[in-house]
GROMACS .gro file of C-alpha atoms in nm:
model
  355
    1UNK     CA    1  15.541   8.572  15.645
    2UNK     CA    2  15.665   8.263  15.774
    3UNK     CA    3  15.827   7.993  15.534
    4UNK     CA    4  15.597   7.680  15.684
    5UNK     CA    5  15.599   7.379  15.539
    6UNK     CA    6  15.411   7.027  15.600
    7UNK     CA    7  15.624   6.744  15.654
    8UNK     CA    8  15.505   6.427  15.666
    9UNK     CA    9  15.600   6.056  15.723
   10UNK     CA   10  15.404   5.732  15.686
   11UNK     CA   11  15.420   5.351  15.727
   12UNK     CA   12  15.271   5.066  15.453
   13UNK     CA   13  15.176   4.743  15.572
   14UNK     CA   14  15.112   4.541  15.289
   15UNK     CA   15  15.071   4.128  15.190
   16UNK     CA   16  15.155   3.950  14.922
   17UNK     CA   17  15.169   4.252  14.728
   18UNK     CA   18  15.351   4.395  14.360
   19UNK     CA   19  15.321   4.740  14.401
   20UNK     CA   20  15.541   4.865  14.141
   21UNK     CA   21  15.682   4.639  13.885
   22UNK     CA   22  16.001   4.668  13.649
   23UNK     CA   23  15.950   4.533  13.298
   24UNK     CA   24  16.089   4.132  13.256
   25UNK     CA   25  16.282   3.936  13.487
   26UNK     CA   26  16.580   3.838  13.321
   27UNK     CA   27  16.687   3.582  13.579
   28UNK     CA   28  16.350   3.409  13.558
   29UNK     CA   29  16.345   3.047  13.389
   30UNK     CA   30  15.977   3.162  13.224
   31UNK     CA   31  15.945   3.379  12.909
   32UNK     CA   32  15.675   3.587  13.083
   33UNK     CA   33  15.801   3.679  13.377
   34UNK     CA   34  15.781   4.042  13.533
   35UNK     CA   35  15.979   4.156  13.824
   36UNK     CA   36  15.883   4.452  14.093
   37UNK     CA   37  16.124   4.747  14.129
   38UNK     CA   38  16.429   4.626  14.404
   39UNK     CA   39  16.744   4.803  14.519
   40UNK     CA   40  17.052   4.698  14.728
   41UNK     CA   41  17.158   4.875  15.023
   42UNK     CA   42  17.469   4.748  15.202
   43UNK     CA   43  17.421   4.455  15.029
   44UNK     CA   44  17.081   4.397  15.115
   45UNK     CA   45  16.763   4.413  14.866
   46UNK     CA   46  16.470   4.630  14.926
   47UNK     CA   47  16.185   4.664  14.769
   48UNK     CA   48  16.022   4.995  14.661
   49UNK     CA   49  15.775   5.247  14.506
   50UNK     CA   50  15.875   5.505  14.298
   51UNK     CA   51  15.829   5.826  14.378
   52UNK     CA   52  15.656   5.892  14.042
   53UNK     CA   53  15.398   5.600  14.079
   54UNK     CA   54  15.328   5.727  14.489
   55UNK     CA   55  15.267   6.089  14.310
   56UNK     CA   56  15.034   5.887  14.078
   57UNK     CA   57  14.831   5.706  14.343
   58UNK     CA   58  14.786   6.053  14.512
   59UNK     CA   59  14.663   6.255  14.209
   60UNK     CA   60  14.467   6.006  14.113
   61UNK     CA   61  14.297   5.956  14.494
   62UNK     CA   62  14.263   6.350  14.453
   63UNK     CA   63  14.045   6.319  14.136
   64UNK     CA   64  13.836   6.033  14.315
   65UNK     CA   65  13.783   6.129  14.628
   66UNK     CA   66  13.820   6.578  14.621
   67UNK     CA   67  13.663   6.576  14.263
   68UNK     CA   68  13.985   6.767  14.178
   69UNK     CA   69  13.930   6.868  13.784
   70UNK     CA   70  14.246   6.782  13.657
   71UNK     CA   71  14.471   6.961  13.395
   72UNK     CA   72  14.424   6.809  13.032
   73UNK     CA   73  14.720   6.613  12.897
   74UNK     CA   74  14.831   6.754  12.511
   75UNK     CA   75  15.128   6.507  12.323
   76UNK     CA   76  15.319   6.618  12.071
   77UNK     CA   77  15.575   6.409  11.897
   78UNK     CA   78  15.786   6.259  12.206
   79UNK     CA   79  15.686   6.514  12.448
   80UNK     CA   80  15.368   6.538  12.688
   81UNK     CA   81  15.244   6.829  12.888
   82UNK     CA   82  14.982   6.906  13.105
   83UNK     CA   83  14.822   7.248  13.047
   84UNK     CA   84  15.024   7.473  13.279
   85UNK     CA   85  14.739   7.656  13.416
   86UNK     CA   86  14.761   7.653  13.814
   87UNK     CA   87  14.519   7.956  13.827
   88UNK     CA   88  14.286   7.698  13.664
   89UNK     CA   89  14.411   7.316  13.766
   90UNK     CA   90  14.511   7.250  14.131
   91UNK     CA   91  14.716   6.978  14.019
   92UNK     CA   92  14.899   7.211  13.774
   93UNK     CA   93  14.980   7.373  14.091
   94UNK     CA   94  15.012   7.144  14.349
   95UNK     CA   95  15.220   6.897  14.123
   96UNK     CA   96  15.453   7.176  13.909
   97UNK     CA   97  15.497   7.117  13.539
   98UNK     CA   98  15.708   7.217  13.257
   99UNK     CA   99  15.579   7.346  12.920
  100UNK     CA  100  15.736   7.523  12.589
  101UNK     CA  101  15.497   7.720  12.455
  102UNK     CA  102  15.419   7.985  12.212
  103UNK     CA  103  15.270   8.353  12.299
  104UNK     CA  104  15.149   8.590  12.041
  105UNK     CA  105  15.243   8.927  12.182
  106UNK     CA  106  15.206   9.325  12.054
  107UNK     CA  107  15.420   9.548  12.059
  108UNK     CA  108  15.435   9.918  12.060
  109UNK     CA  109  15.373   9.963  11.676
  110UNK     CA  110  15.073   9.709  11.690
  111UNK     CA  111  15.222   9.401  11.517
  112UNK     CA  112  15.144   9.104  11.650
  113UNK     CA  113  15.444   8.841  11.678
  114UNK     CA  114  15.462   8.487  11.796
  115UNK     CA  115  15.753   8.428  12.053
  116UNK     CA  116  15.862   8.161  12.274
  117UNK     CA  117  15.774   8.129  12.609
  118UNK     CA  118  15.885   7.848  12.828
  119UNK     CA  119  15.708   7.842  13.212
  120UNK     CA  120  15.787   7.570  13.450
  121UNK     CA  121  15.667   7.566  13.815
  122UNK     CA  122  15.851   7.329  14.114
  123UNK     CA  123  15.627   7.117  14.246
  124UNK     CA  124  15.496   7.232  14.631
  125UNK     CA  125  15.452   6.877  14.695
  126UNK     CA  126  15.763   6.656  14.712
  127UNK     CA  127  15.794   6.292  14.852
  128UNK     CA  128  16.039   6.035  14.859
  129UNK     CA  129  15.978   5.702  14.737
  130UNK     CA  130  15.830   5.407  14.930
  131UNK     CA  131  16.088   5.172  15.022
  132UNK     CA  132  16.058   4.823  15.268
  133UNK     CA  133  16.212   4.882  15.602
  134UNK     CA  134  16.368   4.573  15.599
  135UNK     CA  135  16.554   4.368  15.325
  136UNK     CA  136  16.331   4.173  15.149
  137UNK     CA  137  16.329   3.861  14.893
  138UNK     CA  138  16.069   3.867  14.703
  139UNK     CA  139  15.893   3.538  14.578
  140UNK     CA  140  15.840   3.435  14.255
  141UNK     CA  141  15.541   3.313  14.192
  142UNK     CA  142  15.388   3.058  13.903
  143UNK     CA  143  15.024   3.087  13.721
  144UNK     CA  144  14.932   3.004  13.407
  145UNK     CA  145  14.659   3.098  13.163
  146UNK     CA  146  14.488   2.783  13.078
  147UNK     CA  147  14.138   2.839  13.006
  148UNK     CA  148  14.233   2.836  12.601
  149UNK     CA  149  14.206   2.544  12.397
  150UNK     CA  150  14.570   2.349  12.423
  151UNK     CA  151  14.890   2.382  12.654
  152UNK     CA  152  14.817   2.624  12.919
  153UNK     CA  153  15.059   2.989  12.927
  154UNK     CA  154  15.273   3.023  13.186
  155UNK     CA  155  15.386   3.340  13.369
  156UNK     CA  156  15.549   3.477  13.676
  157UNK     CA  157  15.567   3.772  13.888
  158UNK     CA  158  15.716   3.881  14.221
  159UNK     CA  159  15.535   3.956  14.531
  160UNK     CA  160  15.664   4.009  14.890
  161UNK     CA  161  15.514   4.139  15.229
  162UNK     CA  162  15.633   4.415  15.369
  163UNK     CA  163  15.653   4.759  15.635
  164UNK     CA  164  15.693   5.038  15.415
  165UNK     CA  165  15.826   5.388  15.494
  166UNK     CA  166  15.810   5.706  15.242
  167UNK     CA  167  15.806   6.052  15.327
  168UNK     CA  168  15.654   6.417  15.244
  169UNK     CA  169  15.662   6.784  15.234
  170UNK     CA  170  15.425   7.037  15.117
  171UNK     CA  171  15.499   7.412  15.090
  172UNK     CA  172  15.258   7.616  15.232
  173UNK     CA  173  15.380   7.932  15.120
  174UNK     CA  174  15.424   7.793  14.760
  175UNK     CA  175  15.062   7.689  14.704
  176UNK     CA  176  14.852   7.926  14.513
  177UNK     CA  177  15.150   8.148  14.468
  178UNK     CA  178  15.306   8.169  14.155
  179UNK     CA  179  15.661   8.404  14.063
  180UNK     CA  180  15.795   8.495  13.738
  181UNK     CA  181  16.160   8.555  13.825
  182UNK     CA  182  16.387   8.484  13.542
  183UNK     CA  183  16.517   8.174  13.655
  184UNK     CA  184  16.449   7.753  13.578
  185UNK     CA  185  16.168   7.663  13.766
  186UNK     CA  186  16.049   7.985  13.881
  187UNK     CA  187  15.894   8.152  13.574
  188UNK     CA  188  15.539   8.003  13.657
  189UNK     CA  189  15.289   8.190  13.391
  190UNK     CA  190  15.275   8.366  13.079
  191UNK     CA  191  15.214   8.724  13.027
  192UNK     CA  192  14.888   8.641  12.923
  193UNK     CA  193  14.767   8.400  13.195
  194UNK     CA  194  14.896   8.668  13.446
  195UNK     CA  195  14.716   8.892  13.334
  196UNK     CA  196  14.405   8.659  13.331
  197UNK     CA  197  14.467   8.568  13.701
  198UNK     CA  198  14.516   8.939  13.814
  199UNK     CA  199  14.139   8.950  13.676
  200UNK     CA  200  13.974   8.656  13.832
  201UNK     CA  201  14.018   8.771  14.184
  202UNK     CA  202  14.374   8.666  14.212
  203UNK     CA  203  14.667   8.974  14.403
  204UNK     CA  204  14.969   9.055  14.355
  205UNK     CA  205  15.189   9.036  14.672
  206UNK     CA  206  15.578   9.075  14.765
  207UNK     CA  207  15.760   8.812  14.803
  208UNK     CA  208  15.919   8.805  15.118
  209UNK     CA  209  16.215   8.606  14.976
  210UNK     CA  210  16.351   8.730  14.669
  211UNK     CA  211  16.448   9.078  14.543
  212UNK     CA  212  16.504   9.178  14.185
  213UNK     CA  213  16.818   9.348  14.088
  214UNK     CA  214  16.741   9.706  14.144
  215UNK     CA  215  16.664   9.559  14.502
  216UNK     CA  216  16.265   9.558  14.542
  217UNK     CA  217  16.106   9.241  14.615
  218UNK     CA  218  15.973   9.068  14.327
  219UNK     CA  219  15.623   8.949  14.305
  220UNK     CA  220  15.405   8.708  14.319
  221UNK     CA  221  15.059   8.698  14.220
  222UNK     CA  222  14.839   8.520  14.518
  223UNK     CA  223  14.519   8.314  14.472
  224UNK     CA  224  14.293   8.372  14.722
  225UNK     CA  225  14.321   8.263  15.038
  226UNK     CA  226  14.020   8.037  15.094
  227UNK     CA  227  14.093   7.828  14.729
  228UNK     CA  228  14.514   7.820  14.865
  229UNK     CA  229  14.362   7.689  15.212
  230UNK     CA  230  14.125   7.410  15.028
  231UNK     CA  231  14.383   7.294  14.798
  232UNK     CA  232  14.633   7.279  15.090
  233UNK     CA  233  14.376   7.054  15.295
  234UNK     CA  234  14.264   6.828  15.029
  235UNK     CA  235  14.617   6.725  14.943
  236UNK     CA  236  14.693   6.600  15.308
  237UNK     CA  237  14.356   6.458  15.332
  238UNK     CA  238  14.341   6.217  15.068
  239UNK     CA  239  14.660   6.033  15.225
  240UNK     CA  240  14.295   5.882  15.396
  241UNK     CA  241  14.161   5.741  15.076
  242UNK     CA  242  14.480   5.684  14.841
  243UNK     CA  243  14.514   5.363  14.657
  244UNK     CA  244  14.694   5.195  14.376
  245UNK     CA  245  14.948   4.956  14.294
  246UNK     CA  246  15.006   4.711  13.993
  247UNK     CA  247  14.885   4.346  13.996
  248UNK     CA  248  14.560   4.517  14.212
  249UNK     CA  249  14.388   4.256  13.985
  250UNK     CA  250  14.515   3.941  14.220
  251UNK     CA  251  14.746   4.104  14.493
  252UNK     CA  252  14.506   4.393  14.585
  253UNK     CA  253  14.717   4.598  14.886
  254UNK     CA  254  14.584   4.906  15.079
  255UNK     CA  255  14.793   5.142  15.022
  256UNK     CA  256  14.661   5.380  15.299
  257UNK     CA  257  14.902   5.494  15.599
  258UNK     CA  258  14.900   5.217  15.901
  259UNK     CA  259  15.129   5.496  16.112
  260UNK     CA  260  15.135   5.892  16.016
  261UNK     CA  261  15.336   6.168  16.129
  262UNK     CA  262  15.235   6.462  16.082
  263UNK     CA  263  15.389   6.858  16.185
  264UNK     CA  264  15.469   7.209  16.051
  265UNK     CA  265  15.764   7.345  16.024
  266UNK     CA  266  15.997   7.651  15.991
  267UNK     CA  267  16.273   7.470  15.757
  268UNK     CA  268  16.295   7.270  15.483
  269UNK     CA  269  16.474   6.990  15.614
  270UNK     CA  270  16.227   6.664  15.719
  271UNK     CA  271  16.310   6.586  16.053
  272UNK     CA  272  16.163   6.267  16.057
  273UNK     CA  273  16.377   6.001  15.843
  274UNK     CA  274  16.470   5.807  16.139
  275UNK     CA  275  16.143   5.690  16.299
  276UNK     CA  276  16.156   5.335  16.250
  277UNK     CA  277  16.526   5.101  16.249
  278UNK     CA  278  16.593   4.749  16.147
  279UNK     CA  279  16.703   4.484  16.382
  280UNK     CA  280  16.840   4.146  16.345
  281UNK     CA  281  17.137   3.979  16.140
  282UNK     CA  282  16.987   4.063  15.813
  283UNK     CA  283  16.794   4.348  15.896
  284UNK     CA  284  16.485   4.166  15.866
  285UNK     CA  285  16.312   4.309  16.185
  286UNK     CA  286  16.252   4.660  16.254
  287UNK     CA  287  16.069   4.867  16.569
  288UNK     CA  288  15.967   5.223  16.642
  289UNK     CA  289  16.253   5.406  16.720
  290UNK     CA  290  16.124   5.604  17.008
  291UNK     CA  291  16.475   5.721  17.170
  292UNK     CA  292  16.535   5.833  16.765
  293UNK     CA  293  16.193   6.058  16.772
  294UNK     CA  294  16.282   6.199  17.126
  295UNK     CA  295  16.577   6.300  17.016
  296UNK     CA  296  16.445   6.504  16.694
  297UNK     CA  297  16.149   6.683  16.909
  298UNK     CA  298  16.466   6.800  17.129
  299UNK     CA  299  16.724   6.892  16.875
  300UNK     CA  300  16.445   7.061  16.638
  301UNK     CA  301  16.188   7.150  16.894
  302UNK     CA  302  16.187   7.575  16.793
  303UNK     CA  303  16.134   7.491  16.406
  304UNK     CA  304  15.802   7.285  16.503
  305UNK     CA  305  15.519   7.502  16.415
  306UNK     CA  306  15.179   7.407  16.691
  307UNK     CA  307  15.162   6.998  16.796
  308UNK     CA  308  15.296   6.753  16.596
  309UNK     CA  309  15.014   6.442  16.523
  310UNK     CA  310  15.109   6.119  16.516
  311UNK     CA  311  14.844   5.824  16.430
  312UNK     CA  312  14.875   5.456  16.441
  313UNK     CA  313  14.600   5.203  16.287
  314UNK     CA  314  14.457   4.946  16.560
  315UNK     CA  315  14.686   4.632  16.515
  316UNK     CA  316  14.975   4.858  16.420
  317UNK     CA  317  15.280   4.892  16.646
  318UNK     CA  318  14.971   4.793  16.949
  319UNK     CA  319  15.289   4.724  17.132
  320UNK     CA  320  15.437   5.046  17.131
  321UNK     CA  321  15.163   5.200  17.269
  322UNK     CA  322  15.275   5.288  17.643
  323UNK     CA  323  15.562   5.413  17.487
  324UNK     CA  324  15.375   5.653  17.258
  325UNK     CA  325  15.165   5.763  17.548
  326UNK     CA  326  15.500   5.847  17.747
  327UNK     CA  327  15.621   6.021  17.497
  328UNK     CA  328  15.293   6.259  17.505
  329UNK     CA  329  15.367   6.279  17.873
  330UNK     CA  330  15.662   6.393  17.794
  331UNK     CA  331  15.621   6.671  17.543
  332UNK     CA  332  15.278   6.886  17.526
  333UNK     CA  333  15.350   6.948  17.091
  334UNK     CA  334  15.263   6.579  17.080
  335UNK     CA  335  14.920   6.456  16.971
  336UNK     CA  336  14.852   6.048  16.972
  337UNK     CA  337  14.503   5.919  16.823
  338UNK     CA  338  14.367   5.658  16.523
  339UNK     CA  339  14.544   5.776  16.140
  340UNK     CA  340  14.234   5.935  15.981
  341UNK     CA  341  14.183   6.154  16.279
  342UNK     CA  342  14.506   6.241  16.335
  343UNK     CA  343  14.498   6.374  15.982
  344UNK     CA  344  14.172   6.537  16.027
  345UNK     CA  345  14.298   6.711  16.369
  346UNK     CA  346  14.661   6.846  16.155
  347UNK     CA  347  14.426   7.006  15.871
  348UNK     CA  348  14.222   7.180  16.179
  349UNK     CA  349  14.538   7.292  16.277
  350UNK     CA  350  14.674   7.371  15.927
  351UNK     CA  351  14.355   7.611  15.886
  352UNK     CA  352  14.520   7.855  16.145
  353UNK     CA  353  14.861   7.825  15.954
  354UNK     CA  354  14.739   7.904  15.585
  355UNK     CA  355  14.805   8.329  15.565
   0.00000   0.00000   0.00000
């Protein structure tokens, strides 16, 4: 079985816009004032998403737009946890999770005994956050709330426009498979849900991967194929539909991909980090770095799985276009058409890659 994974990488391009905000603005001369989530690079400020609130957005698009049923929250105390159930909850599988809990087991004289039993699962899905290509300063800007009787409130908040880059992978393999090896992360369900999944059509498989100590691979019990392949699909296509953001209220943004990349892959490394580079004194251009995605079909051209897709929105890097085209000249693997389709075409292909 081959260790495939999705990896993915997309472009924002979004206007007057607070996507993700920090708390209050301390260097603000009004009381209300909130500020948007900014880091320094090399000196220069940037403006981002967190990885949390992109992860967010996409659960949330999944709910809205798969009808994924989604695994109920429990709080207890200063803790939350989902239900751990991935046999049950795509998201609980999809996502990962961490929960203590408590299992009543038997043993061989017939007493029953609570005992603890911790499972965590690593999320398949992992992504970067969303960060501005270029440095950006964000403006402040002034409203009030004056539709009260007397002095009208005033507030502030940061917006900015902005290219935005973030990347993902998904692991195939990982989806729909679940391992109880004795180690953080990896003990995935109870006793009793195991057993539960083993009768509701679920297998138990070797793991290709990982032995135990007397030297026999460990195992994994399998969903079936056609729920792993669905689950698999829906996550990459609602990247078509996602939205979010704070302040959607006033600076409403579309949060949906304007330029997608999209390939499988052999390794776990994401080969495509260096698409797009900043030009200018301040970094406050940036272009397609075409040379830069030449250079990673050469270098990493045996751990591409099938034809990498690549889709651009019309008005999005229009000028770039010959050099796209040259580029799928250049290499067969390379497929160039409009974002949704090019998404649609890589879950075609993804069908084929699912075992």
């Amino acid at each position: 079985m081959a260790n495939l994974k999705t990896q993915g990488f997309i472009l924002l391009d979004v206007d007057v816009v607070a996507l993700n905000n920090a708390g209050k603005n301390e260097r603000s001369n009004f009381d209300n004032a909130v500020a948007t989530k900014q880091i320094f690079k090399n000196g220069r400020k940037y403006v981002y998403v967190s990885g949390q609130a992109w992860r967010y957005w996409w659960r949330e698009s999944l709910q809205k737009n798969m009808n994924w049923v989604m695994s109920p929250i429990s709080r207890e105390s200063k803790i939350a946890y989902t239900d751990a159930n991935p046999i049950e909850y795509p998201d609980d599988d999809v996502f990962g999770y961490m929960r203590a809990a408590t299992e009543k087991v038997t043993d061989d004289k017939g007493k029953t005994k609570s005992t603890n039993m911790t499972v965590t699962r690593i999320s398949p899905l992992k992504n970067s956050a969303i960060i501005s290509v270029t440095s950006v300063n964000p403006a402040e800007n002034w409203s009030s709330m004056s539709r009260q009787e007397g002095d009208a409130v005033p507030y502030s908040k940061q917006e900015y426009c902005a290219i935005m880059k973030g990347m993902f992978s998904l692991d195939l393999n990982m989806v729909g498979a679940f391992s109880n090896y004795n180690k953080t992360g990896y003990v995935n369900l109870s006793e009793q849900l195991k057993k539960e999944a083993l009768g509701k059509g679920c297998k138990e498989t070797e793991d290709p991967y990982v032995k135990n100590s007397d030297g026999k691979p460990a195992k994994l019990i399998q969903l079936p194929k056609e729920i792993r392949e669905k689950r698999i699909l829906e996550t990459i296509s609602a990247l078509k539909y996602i939205s979010g953001g704070a302040m959607q209220t006033n600076n409403m943004g579309d949060v949906t991909p304007k330029f997608i990349i999209l390939a499988t892959t052999k390794t776990g490394n994401h080969p495509f980090s260096g698409v797009v580079k900043t030009s200018g004194d301040k970094d406050e251009q940036f272009e397609l770095n075409i040379a830069g995605i030449r250079e990673i079909i050469k270098d990493y051209q045996e751990t591409f799985v099938g034809k990498i897709f690549i889709g651009t929105r019309s008005g999005f890097f229009e000028d770039y276009q010959s050099e796209l085209k040259s580029l799928k000249d250049e290499f067969d693997m390379i497929e160039i058409s409009p974002v949704n389709e090019a998404i649609d075409k890589y879950c075609e292909q993804l069908k084929k890659q699912v075992e």
